Short mmCIF file of C-alpha atoms in Angstrom, two decimals:
data_model
loop_
_atom_site.label_atom_id
_atom_site.label_comp_id
_atom_site.label_asym_id
_atom_site.label_seq_id
_atom_site.Cartn_x
_atom_site.Cartn_y
_atom_site.Cartn_z
CA UNK W 649 -35.39 42.76 4.45
CA UNK W 650 -35.20 46.46 3.88
CA UNK W 651 -38.38 48.24 4.82
CA UNK W 652 -39.31 51.58 6.27
CA UNK W 653 -42.83 51.66 7.69
CA UNK W 654 -44.99 54.66 8.43
CA UNK W 655 -48.69 55.23 8.72
CA UNK W 656 -50.32 56.57 5.57
CA UNK W 657 -52.51 59.34 6.99
CA UNK W 658 -52.59 61.78 9.90
CA UNK W 659 -55.16 64.50 10.60
CA UNK W 660 -54.30 67.29 13.01
CA UNK W 661 -56.04 70.50 14.03
CA UNK W 662 -54.33 73.76 13.13
CA UNK W 663 -52.23 74.93 16.06
CA UNK W 664 -51.82 71.46 17.57
CA UNK W 665 -48.66 69.36 17.39
CA UNK W 666 -48.28 66.69 14.72
CA UNK W 667 -46.32 63.55 15.44
CA UNK W 668 -45.39 61.33 12.51
CA UNK W 669 -43.88 57.96 13.36
CA UNK W 670 -41.64 55.63 11.41
CA UNK W 671 -39.92 52.31 11.99
CA UNK W 672 -36.86 51.24 10.06
CA UNK W 673 -34.93 48.01 9.74
CA UNK W 674 -31.25 48.63 9.19
CA UNK W 675 -29.53 49.00 12.55
CA UNK W 676 -26.35 50.14 10.79
CA UNK W 677 -28.03 53.18 9.21
CA UNK W 678 -25.79 56.19 9.61
CA UNK W 679 -28.38 58.81 8.73
CA UNK W 680 -32.13 58.96 9.10
CA UNK W 681 -34.11 61.58 7.25
CA UNK W 682 -37.41 63.34 7.00
CA UNK W 683 -38.44 64.69 3.63
CA UNK W 684 -41.52 66.76 2.79
CA UNK W 685 -43.38 66.59 -0.52
CA UNK W 686 -45.97 69.21 -1.38
CA UNK W 687 -48.45 68.58 -4.21
CA UNK W 688 -46.76 68.63 -7.62
CA UNK W 689 -43.32 69.19 -6.13
CA UNK W 690 -40.19 67.20 -5.46
CA UNK W 691 -38.96 66.00 -2.10
CA UNK W 692 -37.59 68.68 0.16
CA UNK W 693 -35.12 67.64 2.83
CA UNK W 694 -36.66 68.79 6.12
CA UNK W 695 -34.18 67.48 8.61
CA UNK W 696 -31.92 64.54 9.32
CA UNK W 697 -30.35 62.93 12.35
CA UNK W 698 -27.14 61.02 12.78
CA UNK W 699 -27.59 57.56 14.20
CA UNK W 700 -25.49 58.43 17.26
CA UNK W 701 -27.99 61.11 18.33
CA UNK W 702 -31.24 60.74 20.28
CA UNK W 703 -32.84 64.02 19.47
CA UNK W 704 -32.53 66.95 17.15
CA UNK W 705 -34.50 70.18 17.31
CA UNK W 706 -34.81 72.70 14.53
CA UNK W 707 -37.33 75.50 15.12
CA UNK W 708 -40.78 73.85 15.08
CA UNK W 709 -39.36 70.44 14.20
CA UNK W 710 -38.19 67.84 16.72
CA UNK W 711 -36.79 64.49 15.66
CA UNK W 712 -36.57 61.66 18.17
CA UNK W 713 -34.59 58.51 17.51
CA UNK W 714 -34.95 55.30 19.51
CA UNK W 715 -32.24 53.02 18.18
CA UNK W 716 -33.20 50.10 20.38
CA UNK W 717 -36.70 49.99 18.87
CA UNK W 718 -35.59 51.34 15.45
CA UNK W 719 -38.20 54.04 15.79
CA UNK W 720 -37.99 57.56 14.42
CA UNK W 721 -40.50 60.32 14.94
CA UNK W 722 -41.03 63.84 13.64
CA UNK W 723 -42.91 66.32 15.78
CA UNK W 724 -44.16 69.53 14.21
CA UNK W 725 -45.17 72.09 16.81
CA UNK W 726 -47.98 74.59 16.16
CA UNK W 727 -49.03 72.90 12.93
CA UNK W 728 -49.99 75.34 10.17
CA UNK W 729 -51.92 74.91 6.91
CA UNK W 730 -48.62 75.19 5.06
CA UNK W 731 -47.50 71.98 6.75
CA UNK W 732 -50.05 70.04 4.74
CA UNK W 733 -47.94 67.63 2.67
CA UNK W 734 -46.64 64.07 2.49
CA UNK W 735 -43.78 63.34 4.89
CA UNK W 736 -41.30 60.63 4.03
CA UNK W 737 -39.07 58.87 6.50
CA UNK W 738 -35.86 57.41 5.02
CA UNK W 739 -32.78 55.53 6.16
CA UNK W 740 -29.40 54.85 4.64
CA UNK W 741 -29.00 51.15 4.02
CA UNK W 742 -25.71 50.04 2.56
CA UNK W 743 -25.22 51.92 -0.66
CA UNK W 744 -28.72 53.31 -0.96
CA UNK W 745 -31.45 55.26 0.81
CA UNK W 746 -34.70 53.46 1.53
CA UNK W 747 -37.87 55.55 1.76
CA UNK W 748 -41.12 54.83 3.50
CA UNK W 749 -44.35 55.21 1.54
CA UNK W 750 -45.05 58.56 3.14
CA UNK W 751 -47.54 59.95 5.67
CA UNK W 752 -50.10 62.38 4.30
CA UNK W 753 -50.64 65.14 6.88
CA UNK W 754 -54.05 66.77 6.70
CA UNK W 755 -54.69 69.96 8.66
CA UNK W 756 -58.15 70.51 10.11
CA UNK W 757 -59.33 74.11 10.62
CA UNK R 17 -35.04 75.64 -5.07
CA UNK R 18 -32.83 72.60 -4.41
CA UNK R 19 -30.37 73.41 -7.21
CA UNK R 20 -31.14 70.12 -8.99
CA UNK R 21 -32.66 70.64 -12.42
CA UNK R 22 -34.76 68.09 -14.23
CA UNK R 23 -36.13 68.31 -17.75
CA UNK R 24 -38.69 67.97 -19.10
CA UNK R 25 -41.30 68.58 -16.39
CA UNK R 26 -43.92 66.55 -18.22
CA UNK R 27 -43.69 63.92 -20.91
CA UNK R 28 -46.56 62.20 -22.68
CA UNK R 29 -45.78 59.31 -24.97
CA UNK R 30 -47.17 56.05 -26.29
CA UNK R 31 -46.48 52.44 -25.39
CA UNK R 32 -43.44 50.99 -27.09
CA UNK R 33 -41.69 54.33 -27.34
CA UNK R 34 -38.38 55.46 -25.85
CA UNK R 35 -37.76 58.62 -23.83
CA UNK R 36 -34.80 60.33 -22.19
CA UNK R 37 -35.01 62.21 -18.93
CA UNK R 38 -32.30 64.66 -18.02
CA UNK R 39 -30.88 65.78 -14.69
CA UNK R 40 -28.31 68.41 -13.74
CA UNK R 41 -27.03 68.03 -10.19
CA UNK R 42 -26.31 70.83 -7.74
CA UNK R 43 -23.07 72.65 -8.37
CA UNK R 44 -20.28 70.68 -6.73
CA UNK R 45 -22.25 67.45 -6.31
CA UNK R 46 -20.67 64.40 -7.90
CA UNK R 47 -23.42 61.86 -7.20
CA UNK R 48 -26.69 61.53 -9.05
CA UNK R 49 -29.52 59.22 -8.01
CA UNK R 50 -32.65 58.27 -9.94
CA UNK R 51 -35.94 57.32 -8.31
CA UNK R 52 -39.35 56.29 -9.58
CA UNK R 53 -42.43 57.36 -7.64
CA UNK R 54 -45.73 55.65 -8.32
CA UNK R 55 -48.91 55.50 -6.27
CA UNK R 56 -48.70 51.81 -5.51
CA UNK R 57 -44.93 51.36 -5.13
CA UNK R 58 -43.97 54.57 -3.38
CA UNK R 59 -40.48 55.95 -4.00
CA UNK R 60 -38.21 53.31 -5.52
CA UNK R 61 -34.48 53.74 -5.92
CA UNK R 62 -33.35 52.98 -9.47
CA UNK R 63 -29.66 53.75 -9.85
CA UNK R 64 -26.78 55.82 -8.48
CA UNK R 65 -23.85 57.32 -10.39
CA UNK R 66 -20.81 58.88 -8.82
CA UNK R 67 -18.40 60.93 -10.90
CA UNK R 68 -19.38 59.15 -14.09
CA UNK R 69 -19.34 55.60 -12.74
CA UNK R 70 -22.27 53.43 -11.75
CA UNK R 71 -22.18 53.08 -7.98
CA UNK R 72 -25.31 51.16 -7.04
CA UNK R 73 -28.35 49.64 -8.70
CA UNK R 74 -31.79 49.29 -7.23
CA UNK R 75 -35.05 48.14 -8.75
CA UNK R 76 -34.20 49.22 -12.28
CA UNK R 77 -35.73 47.32 -15.17
CA UNK R 78 -33.54 46.06 -18.00
CA UNK R 79 -35.51 48.32 -20.35
CA UNK R 80 -34.16 51.30 -18.40
CA UNK R 81 -30.61 52.57 -18.49
CA UNK R 82 -28.75 55.61 -17.26
CA UNK R 83 -25.43 57.33 -17.59
CA UNK R 84 -23.56 60.25 -16.12
CA UNK R 85 -21.55 62.45 -18.42
CA UNK R 86 -18.18 64.20 -17.84
CA UNK R 87 -20.01 67.45 -17.00
CA UNK R 88 -21.85 65.38 -14.32
CA UNK R 89 -25.31 65.71 -15.78
CA UNK R 90 -27.19 62.45 -16.04
CA UNK R 91 -29.73 60.93 -18.37
CA UNK R 92 -32.23 58.17 -17.68
CA UNK R 93 -33.34 56.29 -20.78
CA UNK R 94 -36.62 54.40 -20.71
CA UNK R 95 -37.39 52.15 -23.66
CA UNK R 96 -40.19 49.85 -24.84
CA UNK R 97 -42.46 51.85 -22.59
CA UNK R 98 -45.45 50.21 -20.95
CA UNK R 99 -48.51 51.72 -19.31
CA UNK R 100 -47.10 50.76 -15.93
CA UNK R 101 -44.06 52.96 -16.47
CA UNK R 102 -46.24 56.03 -15.98
CA UNK R 103 -44.86 57.67 -12.85
CA UNK R 104 -42.91 60.58 -11.46
CA UNK R 105 -39.18 60.21 -11.99
CA UNK R 106 -36.95 62.08 -9.58
CA UNK R 107 -33.30 62.82 -9.70
CA UNK R 108 -31.33 63.67 -6.58
CA UNK R 109 -27.75 64.70 -6.04
CA UNK R 110 -25.24 64.63 -3.22
CA UNK R 111 -21.65 65.63 -2.72
CA UNK R 112 -19.81 62.36 -2.22
CA UNK R 113 -20.06 58.71 -3.16
CA UNK R 114 -22.02 57.62 -0.12
CA UNK R 115 -25.81 57.97 -0.03
CA UNK R 116 -26.00 60.64 2.63
CA UNK R 117 -27.85 63.92 2.34
CA UNK R 118 -29.58 64.09 -1.04
CA UNK R 119 -31.26 67.05 -2.69
CA UNK R 120 -34.11 66.32 -5.07
CA UNK R 121 -35.20 67.87 -8.32
CA UNK R 122 -38.84 68.71 -9.03
CA UNK R 123 -39.28 65.53 -11.07
CA UNK R 124 -40.42 64.54 -14.53
CA UNK R 125 -43.99 63.29 -14.81
CA UNK R 126 -44.15 60.57 -17.45
CA UNK R 127 -47.49 59.52 -18.86
CA UNK R 128 -47.55 56.50 -21.15
CA UNK R 129 -50.79 56.25 -23.11
#
């Protein structure tokens, strides 16, 4: 069935790297996404990767895609307090986008 | 600012009532998607319209309906409301008919009392 799995919580010290992991199910997904949701706000598209890529880097963000294991990760370098949010992994599946339940990133001082 | 506008921001109503949520997509986007976000179910896809036509349906209840108008704005109608319908309702838009990169509105928070 369609399911995107990600851990619910992650705590990281300010200045360290955060790595949020996700597994997806649809091997024919063309796009995989990371969205960020801050309290009381909508989902903000952070980055996306085409399924024919292994890696994408955008400033402090690095996305790694392992198609064989259907594993996607988001690394945030030099994590700041402003990175505190819920991060959603998502995949295209047929005619819709399936979202994970989100990983809440908590920043420790 | 994503360019997607949703109104109202908050809505408080009673069980059994009917409400309409409105969404204006980004300029140039022809697709509108509706999602429901609740604590226990996460973000659930409801329905997708492209250029006025229904394109895909997700976990949308029969009590809910939507449409997209010629000016491309969309409305989500929720009727016979139940307590469990309390949630955040998001609209997203994208350029084409396929569910690729979507931009989300800030959402409408519905509270059914």
